[in-house]
Amino acid sequence: MNNLNCRSCERKLNKSEVNKRATFCHYCFSKARVERIQTEVFLKENFKKKWCADLFKDYVQYLTELQIGVDTIRKNSSKVLKVLLMAESDLLRPSDITETWVVTALEKLPNSKGVKSSLFQFLVRERLLSFDEDDGVITGISRQLELVSKEFKRLLEIYFNERMELRKRQVKFNARNPLSLLTIKTDLEVFIRLVKWFQTNSKHIESWDTVQQEDIHEFLLTLTPKHREIVRKDLLVLFKLAKRKRIITHIPILDIKSRDLPPTIEPLCFEEQVRVAKVIKHNLHEKPLKSFLTSLCFYHGLSSSHIRNIKTTDLKLDQKTIYFSERPPVYLSDDEMIMVNEYARIRANTRNVESKSYLILSSSASEVYQDRPINNRFIATKVKELTGFTPKSLRITCFNTIASHFGPQLLVEGFGVSLTQASRYGKLEDYLIDEQIQTQREYVSHYSDD
C-alpha cells in the first residue's frame, strides 16, 4: 500500500498528490527547490557570469523578505532564471539592463505576466532599472509623432500623454502589471499606420472628425482576422478618448462584444490519433529519439520549450519521472522508458557528452563544445519526419482530448496550463454545469429505482 503521508512533514497527501504517486507534498517540494536554487552548486551549474548568479540569488532572497509563499517563489524563480540566462548571452554588464530588454525577454516565456511585477520592482530596488525613463523608446515614439500631419497629430499626442500618466499611476501604486512602454509604442504605430492609410486610400478624410465607420471597416479588412480584432479594440479606446476631449463628435466604430475566432490549427481526428500512436509504438527501438519527442508532445502536451530545456538531472529513472520547475512532472510509461534507455545508448556516443547538461543533444559538429539546448526547429523536424504532423498540432490534440473527456480544469491542475489557455479547449463553467447535471441525474435515478 502506498504511503499517504509526506516523507518530510508527514502531512497527509491530497488526492492530486496521491494520484501522481508523489512522496512529498507540494509545500515540501517547493521548499526544497527554493533552498537548492540558492546553493553555490546550483548557481555554478546554471550561470557562467557571476553578476547574473548574484542577481538571481538576490531576487530569491528579495521574494523571501517579502514573505512570499515558497510555491510562488519556486514558480517565479524558474522564469527569472531563464531571463537571466538570456542576459548572459545578450548583455555584457548589469548596467545594460533596460525596461525594453526585460519586456522583450519576458515575452519569449510562456505565462510570464505573474513574474513581471516582482522582477521589475526588484531591478528598481537594485537601481538597475527605472520605470520613469527609457530614452530609446520615448525618443522613437516622439520621432514617429513628428512625421504625422498636424490634423491627426494632436489626438495621438493626447493619447500618448494619457497613457504615460496611467503608467506612472500604476507604478506609484505598485500595480502587478504596469503598462509597458512597448505597448504604448505598438498602439501608436497602429494609429500612425491608419493615418497613412487614410492619406493613401481615402484622401477625402482631412481630420479625425471626418472619419466614418465605412472607412474604419475598409482599413480593418486589410488586416488578418486575429490582428483585426486587436486593432479594433485599440481604435475604440482612441476614439472614446477623442470624443471625451471633444476632438470628434461621434465614434466611427461600433462598441460590440469581441467574437471568438475559429482555431487556426485543428486537433487530429480519431483515425489520425490512432496512426500516430501506432507509429510511436512501432519505432521504440529503431527511432527512439523521434518516438520520444513525439510521445512527449502527443501524450503529455509538452511544448518545444519544455522539451529542449530538460536536463539530465530532471530525469529520475527510478521514479520514471521528468520534473519541471514551472509545471507538474511528467510520468513516463513503460514504452517511454524503453525509448529513454535506447536513446541513452545513442547519446553516450556523442562527442564531448560528459560536459553536456541537457538531455536531448544535437549531433551537429558546431554544437560539440557548446552546452546549450537544441532549438525548436530540431524538435519540429524530428516529429514531423516520424508522424507528418507538427509538435503544436500534437500538443493541441492532447489538450483537446483531455478537456473533452475530463474537463478543462484538469489542464490547469495536471498540465500547468493557464486558465486563459485552458478556456480555449472548453468553458470551465459549462463543464461544471454538465457535471452537476449528471450528478443530479444519478441521484434522481438512484431514488427512483428504490
Coordinates of C-alpha atoms in Angstrom, one line a residue:
M1 CA 0.0 0.0 0.0
N2 CA 1.3 3.4 -0.9
N3 CA 2.4 5.8 1.8
L4 CA -0.3 8.6 2.0
N5 CA 1.9 11.0 4.1
C6 CA 4.6 13.4 3.1
R7 CA 8.1 11.9 3.9
S8 CA 9.3 15.3 5.2
C9 CA 6.5 16.9 7.2
E10 CA 4.3 13.8 7.5
R11 CA 1.3 15.8 6.4
K12 CA -1.4 13.8 4.7
L13 CA -1.1 14.0 0.9
N14 CA -4.0 15.4 -1.0
K15 CA -5.8 13.4 -3.7
S16 CA -3.9 15.0 -6.6
E17 CA -0.5 14.2 -5.0
V18 CA -1.6 10.6 -4.3
N19 CA -2.7 10.2 -7.9
K20 CA 0.7 11.5 -9.1
R21 CA 2.5 8.9 -6.8
A22 CA 4.2 11.8 -5.1
T23 CA 6.2 11.1 -1.9
F24 CA 6.4 14.8 -0.8
C25 CA 3.7 17.4 -0.5
H26 CA 3.7 20.5 -2.8
Y27 CA 4.9 22.7 0.1
C28 CA 7.9 20.5 0.9
F29 CA 8.8 20.1 -2.7
S30 CA 8.7 23.8 -3.3
K31 CA 10.7 24.5 -0.1
A32 CA 13.4 22.1 -1.1
R33 CA 13.6 23.6 -4.6
V34 CA 13.9 27.1 -3.2
E35 CA 16.7 26.1 -0.9
R36 CA 18.5 24.3 -3.7
I37 CA 18.5 27.1 -6.2
Q38 CA 20.3 29.3 -3.7
T39 CA 23.3 26.9 -3.3
E40 CA 26.6 27.6 -4.9
V41 CA 26.4 24.3 -6.7
F42 CA 23.2 25.2 -8.5
L43 CA 24.4 28.7 -9.4
K44 CA 27.7 27.4 -10.9
E45 CA 25.8 24.7 -12.9
N46 CA 23.5 27.3 -14.5
F47 CA 25.4 30.6 -14.7
K48 CA 28.7 31.5 -16.2
K49 CA 28.7 35.1 -15.3
K50 CA 28.9 35.9 -11.6
W51 CA 26.8 39.1 -11.8
C52 CA 23.9 37.0 -13.2
A53 CA 24.2 34.4 -10.5
D54 CA 24.3 37.1 -7.8
L55 CA 21.2 38.8 -9.3
F56 CA 19.3 35.5 -9.3
K57 CA 20.2 34.7 -5.7
D58 CA 19.3 38.3 -4.6
Y59 CA 16.0 38.0 -6.4
V60 CA 15.1 34.8 -4.5
Q61 CA 16.1 36.5 -1.2
Y62 CA 14.0 39.6 -2.2
L63 CA 10.9 37.4 -2.5
T64 CA 11.7 35.7 0.8
E65 CA 12.0 39.1 2.5
L66 CA 8.5 40.0 1.2
Q67 CA 7.2 36.8 2.8
I68 CA 6.0 35.4 -0.5
G69 CA 5.0 31.7 -0.4
V70 CA 7.6 29.1 -1.3
D71 CA 5.4 27.8 -4.1
T72 CA 5.2 31.2 -5.7
I73 CA 8.9 31.7 -5.2
R74 CA 9.6 28.4 -7.0
K75 CA 7.5 29.3 -10.0
N76 CA 8.7 32.9 -10.3
S77 CA 12.4 32.0 -9.8
S78 CA 12.2 29.4 -12.6
K79 CA 11.1 32.1 -15.0
V80 CA 13.6 34.7 -13.8
L81 CA 16.3 32.0 -14.2
K82 CA 15.5 31.9 -17.9
V83 CA 15.5 35.7 -18.2
L84 CA 19.0 35.9 -16.6
L85 CA 20.3 33.2 -18.8
M86 CA 19.2 35.3 -21.7
A87 CA 21.0 38.2 -20.1
E88 CA 24.2 36.2 -20.0
S89 CA 24.2 35.9 -23.8
D90 CA 22.7 39.3 -24.7
L91 CA 24.3 41.7 -22.2
L92 CA 27.9 42.5 -21.1
R93 CA 27.1 44.0 -17.7
P94 CA 24.1 44.6 -15.4
S95 CA 24.0 48.3 -16.3
D96 CA 22.9 47.2 -19.8
I97 CA 19.5 46.1 -18.5
T98 CA 16.7 48.2 -19.8
E99 CA 12.9 48.0 -19.5
T100 CA 12.7 47.3 -23.2
W101 CA 15.1 44.4 -22.9
V102 CA 13.3 42.9 -19.9
V103 CA 9.8 43.2 -21.6
T104 CA 11.2 41.5 -24.7
A105 CA 12.8 38.7 -22.7
L106 CA 9.6 38.1 -20.7
E107 CA 7.5 37.9 -24.0
K108 CA 9.6 34.9 -25.0
L109 CA 8.5 33.0 -22.0
P110 CA 5.0 31.4 -21.6
N111 CA 2.8 32.7 -18.8
S112 CA 5.3 35.4 -17.7
K113 CA 2.8 38.0 -16.5
G114 CA 2.9 36.8 -12.9
V115 CA 6.6 37.4 -12.6
K116 CA 6.8 40.7 -14.4
S117 CA 5.9 42.9 -11.4
S118 CA 8.2 41.3 -8.9
L119 CA 11.1 41.3 -11.3
F120 CA 10.7 45.0 -12.2
Q121 CA 10.4 46.0 -8.6
F122 CA 13.5 44.1 -7.7
L123 CA 15.5 45.7 -10.6
V124 CA 14.3 49.1 -9.5
R125 CA 15.4 48.4 -5.9
E126 CA 18.8 47.3 -7.2
R127 CA 19.0 50.6 -9.2
L128 CA 19.4 48.7 -12.4
L129 CA 16.1 49.9 -13.9
S130 CA 13.9 53.0 -13.8
F131 CA 10.2 52.9 -14.7
D132 CA 10.2 56.6 -15.5
E133 CA 12.9 56.6 -18.2
D134 CA 13.7 54.6 -21.2
D135 CA 15.1 57.2 -23.5
G136 CA 15.4 54.9 -26.6
V137 CA 11.7 54.0 -26.7
I138 CA 10.4 57.5 -25.8
T139 CA 12.7 59.1 -28.4
G140 CA 11.5 56.7 -31.0
I141 CA 7.8 57.5 -30.2
S142 CA 8.5 61.2 -30.4
R143 CA 10.3 60.8 -33.7
Q144 CA 7.3 58.9 -35.2
L145 CA 4.8 61.5 -34.0
E146 CA 6.8 64.3 -35.7
L147 CA 6.1 62.7 -39.1
V148 CA 2.3 62.8 -38.6
S149 CA 0.4 65.7 -40.2
K150 CA -1.0 68.3 -37.7
E151 CA -4.6 67.4 -38.4
F152 CA -4.1 64.0 -36.9
K153 CA -1.1 64.6 -34.6
R154 CA -2.9 66.3 -31.7
L155 CA -5.0 63.3 -30.8
L156 CA -2.0 61.0 -30.9
E157 CA -0.1 63.3 -28.6
I158 CA -3.0 63.4 -26.2
Y159 CA -3.2 59.6 -26.3
F160 CA 0.5 59.3 -25.6
N161 CA 0.4 61.7 -22.6
E162 CA -2.7 59.9 -21.2
R163 CA -1.1 56.5 -21.3
M164 CA 2.1 57.8 -19.8
E165 CA 0.1 59.3 -16.9
L166 CA -1.7 56.0 -16.4
R167 CA 1.6 54.2 -16.4
K168 CA 3.0 56.5 -13.7
R169 CA 0.0 55.9 -11.5
Q170 CA 0.3 52.2 -11.9
V171 CA 3.9 52.2 -10.9
K172 CA 3.3 54.6 -8.0
F173 CA 0.7 52.2 -6.5
N174 CA 2.8 49.0 -7.3
A175 CA 0.5 47.6 -9.9
R176 CA 1.1 43.9 -10.7
N177 CA 1.4 44.5 -14.5
P178 CA 2.1 48.2 -15.1
L179 CA 1.6 49.4 -18.7
S180 CA 4.7 48.9 -20.8
L181 CA 6.3 51.5 -23.0
L182 CA 6.4 48.9 -25.8
T183 CA 2.6 48.5 -25.6
I184 CA 2.2 52.3 -25.9
K185 CA 4.6 52.4 -28.8
T186 CA 2.9 49.5 -30.6
D187 CA -0.5 51.1 -30.2
L188 CA 0.7 54.4 -31.6
E189 CA 2.3 52.6 -34.6
V190 CA -1.1 51.1 -35.4
F191 CA -2.7 54.6 -35.3
I192 CA 0.1 56.1 -37.4
R193 CA -0.4 53.3 -39.9
L194 CA -4.1 54.1 -40.0
V195 CA -3.3 57.8 -40.7
K196 CA -1.0 56.8 -43.6
W197 CA -3.7 54.5 -45.0
F198 CA -6.2 57.4 -44.9
Q199 CA -3.8 59.6 -46.8
T200 CA -3.2 57.0 -49.5
N201 CA -6.7 55.4 -49.9
S202 CA -9.2 57.9 -48.5
K203 CA -7.9 61.4 -49.4
H204 CA -11.3 62.9 -48.7
I205 CA -10.5 62.4 -44.9
E206 CA -8.9 65.6 -43.7
S207 CA -9.1 65.1 -39.9
W208 CA -10.3 62.7 -37.3
D209 CA -13.8 64.3 -37.3
T210 CA -14.4 63.3 -40.9
V211 CA -13.7 59.6 -40.4
Q212 CA -16.7 57.4 -41.0
Q213 CA -17.5 53.9 -40.0
E214 CA -17.1 52.6 -43.6
D215 CA -13.5 54.0 -43.7
I216 CA -12.5 52.1 -40.5
H217 CA -14.1 48.9 -41.8
E218 CA -12.1 49.1 -45.0
F219 CA -8.9 49.6 -43.1
L220 CA -9.7 46.6 -40.8
L221 CA -10.2 44.4 -43.8
T222 CA -6.6 44.9 -44.8
L223 CA -5.5 43.1 -41.6
T224 CA -5.5 39.4 -40.7
P225 CA -8.6 38.2 -38.7
K226 CA -6.8 37.9 -35.4
H227 CA -4.9 41.1 -35.7
R228 CA -8.1 42.8 -36.9
E229 CA -9.9 42.2 -33.6
I230 CA -7.0 43.6 -31.5
V231 CA -6.7 46.7 -33.7
R232 CA -10.5 47.2 -33.5
K233 CA -10.3 47.3 -29.6
D234 CA -7.4 49.8 -29.7
L235 CA -9.2 52.1 -32.1
L236 CA -12.3 52.0 -29.9
V237 CA -10.2 53.3 -27.0
L238 CA -8.6 56.0 -29.2
F239 CA -12.0 57.3 -30.5
K240 CA -13.6 57.2 -27.0
L241 CA -10.7 59.4 -25.8
A242 CA -11.1 61.7 -28.8
K243 CA -14.8 62.2 -28.1
R244 CA -14.2 62.9 -24.4
K245 CA -11.6 65.5 -25.4
R246 CA -14.1 66.9 -27.9
I247 CA -11.9 66.3 -30.9
I248 CA -14.6 64.3 -32.6
T249 CA -18.4 64.5 -32.3
H250 CA -19.1 60.8 -33.0
I251 CA -17.3 57.4 -32.6
P252 CA -16.9 55.8 -36.1
I253 CA -16.8 52.3 -34.8
L254 CA -19.3 50.0 -33.0
D255 CA -18.7 49.0 -29.4
I256 CA -19.6 45.3 -29.8
K257 CA -18.6 42.2 -27.9
S258 CA -15.5 40.5 -29.2
R259 CA -16.0 37.4 -31.3
D260 CA -14.4 34.1 -30.7
L261 CA -12.2 33.3 -33.7
P262 CA -12.0 29.8 -35.0
P263 CA -8.8 27.9 -34.2
T264 CA -6.0 28.1 -36.8
I265 CA -4.9 24.5 -36.0
E266 CA -7.4 21.8 -35.7
P267 CA -6.8 18.7 -33.5
L268 CA -6.2 15.4 -35.1
C269 CA -9.2 13.2 -35.8
F270 CA -9.5 9.8 -34.1
E271 CA -8.1 7.9 -37.1
E272 CA -5.0 10.2 -37.2
Q273 CA -4.5 9.8 -33.5
V274 CA -4.5 6.0 -33.8
R275 CA -2.0 6.3 -36.6
V276 CA 0.3 8.4 -34.5
A277 CA 0.1 6.0 -31.6
K278 CA 1.0 3.1 -33.8
V279 CA 3.9 4.9 -35.3
I280 CA 5.3 5.7 -31.8
K281 CA 4.8 2.0 -30.8
H282 CA 6.5 0.6 -33.9
N283 CA 9.6 2.8 -33.6
L284 CA 10.6 2.4 -30.0
H285 CA 13.9 0.7 -30.8
E286 CA 14.6 1.8 -34.3
K287 CA 14.0 5.6 -33.9
P288 CA 14.0 6.2 -30.1
L289 CA 14.7 9.9 -30.2
K290 CA 12.0 10.7 -32.7
S291 CA 9.5 8.5 -30.9
F292 CA 10.4 10.0 -27.5
L293 CA 10.0 13.6 -28.8
T294 CA 6.6 12.7 -30.4
S295 CA 5.4 11.0 -27.3
L296 CA 6.2 14.0 -25.1
C297 CA 4.1 16.2 -27.4
F298 CA 1.3 13.7 -28.1
Y299 CA 0.7 12.1 -24.7
H300 CA 2.0 14.8 -22.3
G301 CA 1.3 18.1 -24.1
L302 CA 4.9 19.4 -23.6
S303 CA 5.9 22.4 -25.7
S304 CA 9.1 22.6 -27.6
S305 CA 10.4 25.0 -25.0
H306 CA 9.7 22.4 -22.2
I307 CA 11.4 19.6 -24.1
R308 CA 14.5 21.4 -25.2
N309 CA 15.3 22.6 -21.6
I310 CA 15.0 19.2 -20.0
K311 CA 18.3 18.4 -18.2
T312 CA 19.7 15.1 -17.3
T313 CA 19.2 16.0 -13.6
D314 CA 15.5 16.5 -14.2
L315 CA 15.1 12.9 -15.3
K316 CA 14.6 10.4 -12.4
L317 CA 14.8 6.9 -13.9
D318 CA 13.9 5.2 -10.6
Q319 CA 10.7 7.1 -10.3
K320 CA 10.0 7.1 -14.1
T321 CA 9.5 10.9 -13.9
I322 CA 10.7 14.1 -15.5
Y323 CA 10.5 17.1 -13.2
F324 CA 9.8 20.7 -14.3
S325 CA 10.1 23.9 -12.4
E326 CA 7.0 25.6 -13.8
R327 CA 4.6 22.7 -14.4
P328 CA 3.7 19.4 -12.8
P329 CA 6.1 16.5 -13.5
V330 CA 5.7 14.0 -16.4
Y331 CA 5.3 10.3 -15.5
L332 CA 6.7 8.0 -18.2
S333 CA 5.1 4.8 -19.4
D334 CA 6.9 1.5 -19.9
D335 CA 7.2 2.3 -23.6
E336 CA 8.7 5.7 -22.9
M337 CA 11.2 4.1 -20.6
I338 CA 12.3 1.9 -23.5
M339 CA 12.8 5.0 -25.7
V340 CA 14.8 6.7 -23.0
N341 CA 17.1 3.7 -22.5
E342 CA 17.6 3.3 -26.2
Y343 CA 18.3 7.0 -26.7
A344 CA 20.8 6.9 -23.7
R345 CA 22.9 4.4 -25.7
I346 CA 23.0 6.7 -28.7
R347 CA 23.6 9.8 -26.6
A348 CA 26.6 8.1 -24.9
N349 CA 28.4 8.0 -28.3
T350 CA 28.0 11.8 -28.7
R351 CA 31.3 13.7 -28.7
N352 CA 32.1 15.6 -25.5
V353 CA 28.9 14.2 -23.9
E354 CA 30.4 14.4 -20.4
S355 CA 30.2 18.2 -20.5
K356 CA 26.6 18.2 -21.7
S357 CA 23.8 19.0 -19.1
Y358 CA 20.8 18.8 -21.4
L359 CA 19.0 15.5 -22.1
I360 CA 18.4 16.0 -25.8
L361 CA 21.5 16.7 -27.8
S362 CA 22.2 17.7 -31.4
S363 CA 24.6 15.7 -33.4
S364 CA 25.8 18.8 -35.3
A365 CA 29.5 19.3 -35.3
S366 CA 29.1 23.0 -34.4
E367 CA 27.5 22.0 -31.1
V368 CA 30.3 19.7 -29.9
Y369 CA 31.8 22.2 -27.4
Q370 CA 28.6 24.1 -26.6
D371 CA 26.4 23.2 -23.7
R372 CA 23.1 24.7 -24.8
P373 CA 19.7 23.3 -25.6
I374 CA 18.6 22.3 -29.0
N375 CA 16.4 24.7 -31.0
N376 CA 12.7 24.4 -31.7
R377 CA 13.3 23.5 -35.4
F378 CA 15.3 20.4 -34.3
I379 CA 12.2 19.1 -32.5
A380 CA 9.8 20.1 -35.2
T381 CA 11.8 18.3 -37.9
K382 CA 12.2 15.1 -35.9
V383 CA 8.5 14.9 -35.0
K384 CA 7.3 15.8 -38.5
E385 CA 9.6 13.2 -40.1
L386 CA 8.1 10.5 -38.0
T387 CA 4.4 11.4 -38.0
G388 CA 3.8 14.1 -40.7
F389 CA 2.4 16.4 -38.0
T390 CA 3.9 19.4 -36.1
P391 CA 4.6 19.3 -32.4
K392 CA 2.0 22.1 -31.9
S393 CA -0.8 20.1 -33.6
L394 CA 0.0 17.0 -31.4
R395 CA 0.0 19.2 -28.3
I396 CA -3.3 20.8 -29.2
T397 CA -4.7 17.3 -29.8
C398 CA -3.5 16.2 -26.4
F399 CA -5.2 19.1 -24.6
N400 CA -8.4 18.9 -26.7
T401 CA -8.8 15.2 -25.9
I402 CA -8.1 15.6 -22.2
A403 CA -10.6 18.6 -21.9
S404 CA -13.3 16.8 -23.8
H405 CA -13.2 13.7 -21.6
F406 CA -12.3 15.2 -18.1
G407 CA -13.0 18.9 -18.4
P408 CA -10.5 21.8 -19.0
Q409 CA -9.8 22.2 -15.2
L410 CA -7.6 19.1 -15.4
L411 CA -5.4 21.0 -17.9
V412 CA -4.7 23.6 -15.2
E413 CA -4.0 21.3 -12.4
G414 CA -2.4 18.4 -14.2
F415 CA -0.6 20.0 -17.1
G416 CA 0.2 23.5 -15.8
V417 CA -1.8 25.3 -18.4
S418 CA -3.1 28.8 -17.6
L419 CA -6.8 29.4 -17.1
T420 CA -6.8 31.5 -20.3
Q421 CA -5.3 28.8 -22.4
A422 CA -7.5 26.1 -20.8
S423 CA -10.6 28.0 -21.7
R424 CA -9.7 27.6 -25.4
Y425 CA -10.4 23.9 -25.0
G426 CA -13.8 24.3 -23.3
K427 CA -15.7 26.6 -21.0
L428 CA -14.8 25.8 -17.3
E429 CA -18.3 26.9 -16.1
D430 CA -20.0 24.8 -18.8
Y431 CA -18.2 21.6 -17.7
L432 CA -19.1 22.3 -14.1
I433 CA -22.7 22.7 -15.0
D434 CA -22.7 19.4 -17.0
E435 CA -21.0 17.7 -14.1
Q436 CA -23.7 19.0 -11.7
I437 CA -26.5 17.9 -14.1
Q438 CA -25.0 14.4 -14.3
T439 CA -24.8 14.2 -10.5
Q440 CA -28.4 15.2 -10.1
R441 CA -29.5 12.7 -12.8
E442 CA -27.7 9.9 -11.0
Y443 CA -29.2 11.0 -7.7
V444 CA -32.8 11.0 -9.2
S445 CA -32.2 7.7 -10.9
H446 CA -30.9 6.1 -7.7
Y447 CA -34.0 7.1 -5.7
S448 CA -36.5 6.3 -8.5
D449 CA -35.1 2.8 -8.6
D450 CA -35.7 2.4 -4.9

